Amino acid sequence: MPMDYNTWLDQPPFAWTQSEKEHHYIHLLSELTLQHSKACPPYGQALNTLRLKRNRYNKISTIPMLPISLFKTEELKSISDQDVFKVITSSGTSGIASHLYLDTTTASNQQFALYHIVENFIGSARLPMLIVDTPDLLKNRNAFNARGAAVLGFSIFAKRKYYALKSDLSIDLESIRTFIQTYHDQPVLIFGFTFMIWQYLCEALADYPGVLDLSNAILIHGGGWKKMQDRAVSPTIYKQRLYEQFKISKVHNYYGMAEQTGCIYMECEQGHLHASIFSDIIIRNPEDFSPCAIGESGIVQVLTPLATSYPGHSILTEDMGTLLGIDDCPCGRLGKYFRIDGRIAKAEIRGCSDAHN
């Protein structure tokens, strides 16, 4: 089902109230459910097995959702092999990878969404960018793991790229020093996965005798909180360490996943994760899967009309979260805002940066 999303993608990413979003979403998600049930046999079979409807729905909370684990065990795509432009993989500790099949339209739309969301936080100007990873991550441009896809996606904001790590993940001090010396008097961007920044930047440079002043930086990080929790590193401690060690005060976490690449949920100045007009969340009660009220913790469901080449438009994750409010965050951004509380008990560890592959 071809869709022209150009007008939608050009709108401010936090301009819709929740009721406006749901008004637009119910039609799009209903159409996608029908489309994918016809074009993706395993998805259609799943709906049949679960006895779920394929017709139109009156609320987005009634749209069928797939467990995220199915992307590891089934080939879920609604396009022909000839139309596959890129394959994104995301693997957990089991080594079983999810495969997400993108055509050119889906890849382009997801990139546009990512651009507009992040632009709302850092501005439209391209910035010198320090990537806390290795350049070897991008060797195969046709198949990426989640880290590679994220690095490539965020690279659209780079005026020039520098990498903080060598091929063996050891610190590249020469690259970091050059970056700091060259751009010490202008805004810069630092990007990396949460655990990578902690282990391969903060801890690797814990005993560095000199001063690495990155006070002019905006740092964006996401994924991998499981390992941080295991080390008793809270978001507050994480930000404090970045400030004490590098003088970085502008830090934005984001929540996202390979299964809905581009539709990230950025952390605002108030410390809240926000759903943009390009995606939405529902927090569900673990007992009966009913939608939770504001302030109640439950399983996170993510939805987006941008998943047109594969049935990833409505996914039940393995993350726990809490809806904090709707349309009334002090930062001024409309829509839902929330926090992530951790993984479901006994769920597989699958944070994008937890697996270094």
Short mmCIF file of C-alpha atoms in Angstrom, two decimals:
data_model
loop_
_atom_site.label_atom_id
_atom_site.label_comp_id
_atom_site.label_asym_id
_atom_site.label_seq_id
_atom_site.Cartn_x
_atom_site.Cartn_y
_atom_site.Cartn_z
CA MET A 1 0.00 0.00 0.00
CA PRO A 2 1.91 3.06 -1.17
CA MET A 3 1.66 6.03 1.18
CA ASP A 4 2.84 9.57 0.66
CA TYR A 5 4.02 10.74 4.07
CA ASN A 6 5.83 13.86 2.89
CA THR A 7 3.38 16.36 4.37
CA TRP A 8 3.32 14.49 7.67
CA LEU A 9 7.10 14.19 7.89
CA ASP A 10 7.56 17.90 7.39
CA GLN A 11 5.47 18.85 10.44
CA PRO A 12 7.04 19.80 13.79
CA PRO A 13 7.63 16.53 15.66
CA PHE A 14 5.80 17.49 18.86
CA ALA A 15 3.01 19.63 17.43
CA TRP A 16 0.10 17.21 17.82
CA THR A 17 -1.91 16.73 20.96
CA GLN A 18 -2.49 13.10 21.88
CA SER A 19 -6.07 13.21 20.63
CA GLU A 20 -4.92 14.67 17.29
CA LYS A 21 -2.29 11.94 16.96
CA GLU A 22 -4.76 9.15 17.68
CA HIS A 23 -7.20 10.64 15.16
CA HIS A 24 -4.54 10.35 12.45
CA TYR A 25 -3.08 7.07 13.66
CA ILE A 26 -6.20 4.93 13.81
CA HIS A 27 -6.68 5.03 10.04
CA LEU A 28 -3.01 4.53 9.20
CA LEU A 29 -2.47 1.67 11.65
CA SER A 30 -5.69 -0.05 10.59
CA GLU A 31 -4.59 0.08 6.95
CA LEU A 32 -1.14 -1.22 7.82
CA THR A 33 -2.58 -4.14 9.77
CA LEU A 34 -4.62 -5.16 6.72
CA GLN A 35 -1.71 -4.57 4.34
CA HIS A 36 0.76 -6.64 6.33
CA SER A 37 -1.72 -9.46 6.94
CA LYS A 38 -1.96 -9.88 3.15
CA ALA A 39 1.66 -9.25 2.18
CA CYS A 40 3.43 -11.04 5.06
CA PRO A 41 2.14 -14.64 5.46
CA PRO A 42 3.65 -15.25 8.93
CA TYR A 43 2.00 -12.08 10.20
CA GLY A 44 -1.34 -13.08 8.70
CA GLN A 45 -1.00 -16.52 10.27
CA ALA A 46 -0.22 -14.95 13.64
CA LEU A 47 -3.41 -12.89 13.46
CA ASN A 48 -5.36 -16.03 12.57
CA THR A 49 -3.79 -18.04 15.40
CA LEU A 50 -4.57 -15.32 17.92
CA ARG A 51 -8.01 -14.85 16.34
CA LEU A 52 -7.37 -11.16 15.90
CA LYS A 53 -9.36 -9.00 13.53
CA ARG A 54 -7.95 -7.41 10.42
CA ASN A 55 -10.67 -4.85 9.85
CA ARG A 56 -10.72 -1.26 10.98
CA TYR A 57 -10.34 -0.39 14.64
CA ASN A 58 -11.81 2.45 16.67
CA LYS A 59 -8.88 2.94 19.08
CA ILE A 60 -5.14 2.53 18.62
CA SER A 61 -5.06 0.43 21.79
CA THR A 62 -6.99 -2.29 19.92
CA ILE A 63 -4.48 -2.57 17.05
CA PRO A 64 -2.94 -6.10 17.15
CA MET A 65 0.61 -6.15 18.54
CA LEU A 66 3.41 -8.60 17.88
CA PRO A 67 5.79 -9.76 20.61
CA ILE A 68 9.19 -8.34 19.75
CA SER A 69 10.76 -11.79 20.04
CA LEU A 70 8.99 -12.91 16.85
CA PHE A 71 11.40 -10.82 14.82
CA LYS A 72 14.10 -13.25 15.96
CA THR A 73 12.29 -16.42 14.92
CA GLU A 74 10.29 -15.42 11.84
CA GLU A 75 11.10 -13.73 8.54
CA LEU A 76 8.70 -10.83 8.73
CA LYS A 77 8.62 -8.71 5.62
CA SER A 78 5.88 -7.33 3.39
CA ILE A 79 8.06 -6.67 0.35
CA SER A 80 9.71 -8.85 -2.26
CA ASP A 81 13.36 -9.83 -1.99
CA GLN A 82 14.08 -7.53 -4.92
CA ASP A 83 12.73 -4.54 -3.01
CA VAL A 84 14.90 -5.08 0.06
CA PHE A 85 17.18 -2.05 0.28
CA LYS A 86 18.73 -2.66 3.68
CA VAL A 87 18.60 -5.24 6.46
CA ILE A 88 18.94 -4.09 10.08
CA THR A 89 19.85 -6.69 12.69
CA SER A 90 19.53 -6.58 16.45
CA SER A 91 20.89 -9.42 18.57
CA GLY A 92 20.70 -10.22 22.24
CA THR A 93 22.89 -12.40 24.38
CA SER A 94 21.41 -15.56 22.87
CA GLY A 95 23.05 -14.69 19.55
CA ILE A 96 19.72 -14.99 17.73
CA ALA A 97 19.29 -11.87 15.62
CA SER A 98 16.20 -9.98 14.63
CA HIS A 99 16.14 -9.03 10.95
CA LEU A 100 14.28 -5.94 9.79
CA TYR A 101 13.75 -5.58 6.06
CA LEU A 102 13.63 -2.04 4.72
CA ASP A 103 12.77 -0.84 1.24
CA THR A 104 13.92 2.58 0.08
CA THR A 105 10.69 4.29 1.13
CA THR A 106 10.71 2.90 4.67
CA ALA A 107 14.42 3.65 5.13
CA SER A 108 13.96 7.20 3.85
CA ASN A 109 10.91 7.90 6.02
CA GLN A 110 12.61 6.56 9.14
CA GLN A 111 15.62 8.76 8.42
CA PHE A 112 13.39 11.81 8.01
CA ALA A 113 11.67 11.06 11.30
CA LEU A 114 14.98 10.73 13.11
CA TYR A 115 16.21 13.99 11.62
CA HIS A 116 13.14 16.01 12.65
CA ILE A 117 13.04 14.57 16.16
CA VAL A 118 16.70 15.26 16.93
CA GLU A 119 16.62 18.64 15.17
CA ASN A 120 14.02 19.72 17.72
CA PHE A 121 16.61 19.24 20.47
CA ILE A 122 19.90 20.32 18.89
CA GLY A 123 18.92 22.59 15.99
CA SER A 124 19.30 22.16 12.25
CA ALA A 125 22.95 23.19 11.87
CA ARG A 126 25.42 20.39 11.22
CA LEU A 127 27.99 20.07 14.00
CA PRO A 128 31.44 18.54 14.34
CA MET A 129 30.71 15.09 15.74
CA LEU A 130 32.64 12.74 18.00
CA ILE A 131 31.34 9.18 17.71
CA VAL A 132 32.16 6.96 20.69
CA ASP A 133 32.67 3.88 18.56
CA THR A 134 34.94 2.49 15.88
CA PRO A 135 34.72 3.41 12.16
CA ASP A 136 34.86 -0.32 11.37
CA LEU A 137 31.21 -0.44 12.42
CA LEU A 138 30.14 0.97 9.05
CA LYS A 139 32.09 -1.30 6.71
CA ASN A 140 29.04 -3.14 5.36
CA ARG A 141 26.55 -0.50 4.23
CA ASN A 142 23.89 -3.04 3.18
CA ALA A 143 23.56 -4.84 6.51
CA PHE A 144 23.86 -3.16 9.89
CA ASN A 145 23.49 -4.14 13.47
CA ALA A 146 21.61 -1.68 15.65
CA ARG A 147 24.76 0.20 16.65
CA GLY A 148 25.83 0.69 13.07
CA ALA A 149 22.36 1.79 11.99
CA ALA A 150 22.22 4.34 14.80
CA VAL A 151 25.70 5.71 14.06
CA LEU A 152 24.83 6.05 10.38
CA GLY A 153 21.49 7.66 11.20
CA PHE A 154 22.93 10.25 13.57
CA SER A 155 25.74 10.99 11.13
CA ILE A 156 23.33 13.20 9.18
CA PHE A 157 23.95 15.81 11.89
CA ALA A 158 27.72 15.70 11.41
CA LYS A 159 29.67 18.49 9.76
CA ARG A 160 32.73 16.30 10.16
CA LYS A 161 33.10 12.97 11.97
CA TYR A 162 35.73 11.84 14.43
CA TYR A 163 35.83 8.44 16.11
CA ALA A 164 36.84 8.05 19.75
CA LEU A 165 37.76 4.36 19.46
CA LYS A 166 40.16 2.30 17.39
CA SER A 167 39.30 -0.99 15.72
CA ASP A 168 40.01 -2.95 18.91
CA LEU A 169 37.75 -0.58 20.93
CA SER A 170 40.76 0.98 22.66
CA ILE A 171 40.66 4.72 23.15
CA ASP A 172 41.93 6.88 20.28
CA LEU A 173 43.42 9.74 22.26
CA GLU A 174 44.88 11.43 19.22
CA SER A 175 41.46 11.63 17.58
CA ILE A 176 39.82 12.96 20.75
CA ARG A 177 42.54 15.56 21.32
CA THR A 178 42.35 16.74 17.72
CA PHE A 179 38.57 17.04 18.02
CA ILE A 180 38.80 19.12 21.20
CA GLN A 181 41.60 21.36 19.97
CA THR A 182 39.96 21.99 16.61
CA TYR A 183 36.48 22.82 17.89
CA HIS A 184 37.05 24.11 21.43
CA ASP A 185 35.29 27.40 20.66
CA GLN A 186 32.15 26.12 18.91
CA PRO A 187 29.22 23.75 19.58
CA VAL A 188 29.91 20.07 18.97
CA LEU A 189 27.93 16.83 19.09
CA ILE A 190 28.93 13.59 20.80
CA PHE A 191 27.04 10.39 20.05
CA GLY A 192 27.33 6.84 21.33
CA PHE A 193 25.53 4.03 23.09
CA THR A 194 25.09 4.38 26.83
CA PHE A 195 27.34 1.53 27.90
CA MET A 196 29.96 2.24 25.23
CA ILE A 197 30.35 5.81 26.47
CA TRP A 198 30.64 4.65 30.07
CA GLN A 199 33.13 1.81 29.56
CA TYR A 200 35.16 2.93 26.57
CA LEU A 201 35.26 6.67 27.26
CA CYS A 202 34.58 7.46 30.94
CA GLU A 203 36.29 4.44 32.48
CA ALA A 204 39.03 4.25 29.86
CA LEU A 205 40.00 7.85 30.63
CA ALA A 206 39.36 7.74 34.38
CA ASP A 207 43.08 8.17 35.14
CA TYR A 208 43.86 10.58 32.32
CA PRO A 209 46.14 13.23 33.81
CA GLY A 210 45.16 16.09 31.55
CA VAL A 211 41.97 18.11 31.10
CA LEU A 212 39.53 17.01 28.41
CA ASP A 213 37.11 19.92 28.30
CA LEU A 214 33.98 19.16 26.29
CA SER A 215 31.78 21.77 27.92
CA ASN A 216 30.72 22.97 24.48
CA ALA A 217 29.23 19.55 23.62
CA ILE A 218 25.72 18.16 23.36
CA LEU A 219 25.87 14.44 24.14
CA ILE A 220 23.20 12.02 22.87
CA HIS A 221 23.19 8.41 24.04
CA GLY A 222 20.80 5.45 24.11
CA GLY A 223 20.49 1.71 24.69
CA GLY A 224 22.36 -0.61 26.98
CA TRP A 225 20.90 0.43 30.35
CA LYS A 226 20.83 -3.17 31.56
CA LYS A 227 24.61 -3.22 32.03
CA MET A 228 24.49 0.20 33.65
CA GLN A 229 21.93 -1.04 36.18
CA ASP A 230 24.10 -4.07 36.89
CA ARG A 231 26.90 -1.64 37.76
CA ALA A 232 24.56 0.43 39.92
CA VAL A 233 24.90 3.40 37.57
CA SER A 234 21.72 5.46 37.57
CA PRO A 235 20.93 8.17 34.99
CA THR A 236 21.80 10.76 37.63
CA ILE A 237 25.20 9.19 38.33
CA TYR A 238 25.79 8.85 34.59
CA LYS A 239 25.20 12.54 33.95
CA GLN A 240 27.23 13.53 36.99
CA ARG A 241 30.20 11.51 35.77
CA LEU A 242 30.06 13.11 32.34
CA TYR A 243 30.07 16.55 33.90
CA GLU A 244 32.84 15.85 36.42
CA GLN A 245 35.10 14.17 33.87
CA PHE A 246 34.43 16.16 30.70
CA LYS A 247 32.36 19.20 31.81
CA ILE A 248 29.46 18.00 29.63
CA SER A 249 26.18 19.42 30.94
CA LYS A 250 23.87 18.96 27.94
CA VAL A 251 23.01 15.25 27.92
CA HIS A 252 20.01 13.63 26.18
CA ASN A 253 19.21 9.96 26.57
CA TYR A 254 16.89 8.34 24.03
CA TYR A 255 14.81 5.18 23.91
CA GLY A 256 14.60 3.26 20.67
CA MET A 257 15.04 -0.11 19.01
CA ALA A 258 16.09 -1.62 15.70
CA GLU A 259 12.56 -2.92 15.18
CA GLN A 260 11.38 0.68 14.75
CA THR A 261 14.53 2.41 13.53
CA GLY A 262 14.30 6.19 13.41
CA CYS A 263 11.30 6.47 15.72
CA ILE A 264 13.28 7.35 18.81
CA TYR A 265 11.96 8.84 22.03
CA MET A 266 14.24 11.67 23.13
CA GLU A 267 14.77 12.82 26.69
CA CYS A 268 13.78 16.45 27.24
CA GLU A 269 15.27 19.03 29.57
CA GLN A 270 12.96 17.77 32.34
CA GLY A 271 14.39 14.24 32.08
CA HIS A 272 11.26 12.82 30.39
CA LEU A 273 11.18 10.60 27.28
CA HIS A 274 8.78 11.94 24.63
CA ALA A 275 6.73 10.29 21.89
CA SER A 276 6.84 12.38 18.71
CA ILE A 277 4.17 12.55 16.01
CA PHE A 278 6.01 9.72 14.24
CA SER A 279 5.43 7.06 16.91
CA ASP A 280 3.52 6.38 20.09
CA ILE A 281 3.58 4.21 23.17
CA ILE A 282 1.03 2.38 25.28
CA ILE A 283 1.91 1.05 28.73
CA ARG A 284 0.15 -2.27 29.34
CA ASN A 285 -0.73 -4.11 32.53
CA PRO A 286 1.39 -7.31 32.70
CA GLU A 287 -1.59 -9.27 34.05
CA ASP A 288 -4.27 -8.59 31.43
CA PHE A 289 -2.52 -6.27 28.91
CA SER A 290 -5.05 -3.51 29.49
CA PRO A 291 -3.70 0.05 29.05
CA CYS A 292 -2.23 1.45 32.25
CA ALA A 293 -3.20 4.79 33.71
CA ILE A 294 -0.74 7.62 34.23
CA GLY A 295 1.72 6.68 36.97
CA GLU A 296 1.26 2.90 36.63
CA SER A 297 4.19 0.71 35.55
CA GLY A 298 3.66 -1.85 32.79
CA ILE A 299 4.97 -3.37 29.57
CA VAL A 300 5.83 -0.92 26.80
CA GLN A 301 4.07 -1.22 23.47
CA VAL A 302 5.41 0.91 20.60
CA LEU A 303 3.49 1.94 17.49
CA THR A 304 4.42 3.73 14.28
CA PRO A 305 2.84 4.12 10.85
CA LEU A 306 6.35 4.30 9.34
CA ALA A 307 6.87 0.51 9.37
CA THR A 308 5.48 -0.11 5.88
CA SER A 309 7.94 -2.73 4.56
CA TYR A 310 7.56 -5.11 7.52
CA PRO A 311 4.87 -5.62 10.20
CA GLY A 312 6.60 -3.59 12.88
CA HIS A 313 3.88 -0.99 13.25
CA SER A 314 2.66 -2.35 16.60
CA ILE A 315 5.15 -4.18 18.83
CA LEU A 316 5.01 -5.38 22.42
CA THR A 317 8.51 -4.90 23.81
CA GLU A 318 10.22 -6.60 26.74
CA ASP A 319 10.67 -3.30 28.57
CA MET A 320 8.80 -1.96 31.57
CA GLY A 321 7.82 1.70 31.64
CA THR A 322 5.58 4.28 33.26
CA LEU A 323 3.44 6.89 31.53
CA LEU A 324 4.16 10.20 33.28
CA GLY A 325 1.73 12.51 31.53
CA ILE A 326 0.02 13.61 28.32
CA ASP A 327 0.30 17.02 26.61
CA ASP A 328 1.49 18.76 29.78
CA CYS A 329 5.26 18.30 30.11
CA PRO A 330 6.85 21.52 31.41
CA CYS A 331 9.22 21.43 28.42
CA GLY A 332 6.25 22.35 26.20
CA ARG A 333 6.31 19.32 23.90
CA LEU A 334 2.89 17.78 23.27
CA GLY A 335 1.98 14.10 23.36
CA LYS A 336 2.85 11.36 25.82
CA TYR A 337 5.94 11.46 28.02
CA PHE A 338 7.24 8.55 30.06
CA ARG A 339 10.17 6.77 31.63
CA ILE A 340 11.68 3.31 31.14
CA ASP A 341 11.86 1.25 34.34
CA GLY A 342 13.96 -1.67 33.09
CA ARG A 343 13.52 -5.07 31.53
CA ILE A 344 10.70 -7.50 32.18
CA ALA A 345 11.86 -10.08 34.72
CA LYS A 346 13.69 -12.96 33.01
CA ALA A 347 13.51 -11.23 29.61
CA GLU A 348 16.54 -11.65 27.39
CA ILE A 349 19.14 -8.89 27.65
CA ARG A 350 18.90 -7.22 24.26
CA GLY A 351 19.93 -3.60 24.62
CA CYS A 352 21.44 -2.48 21.32
CA SER A 353 24.81 -1.68 22.87
CA ASP A 354 24.93 -4.70 25.17
CA ALA A 355 26.17 -6.85 22.29
CA HIS A 356 29.41 -5.58 20.74
CA ASN A 357 29.00 -7.06 17.26
#
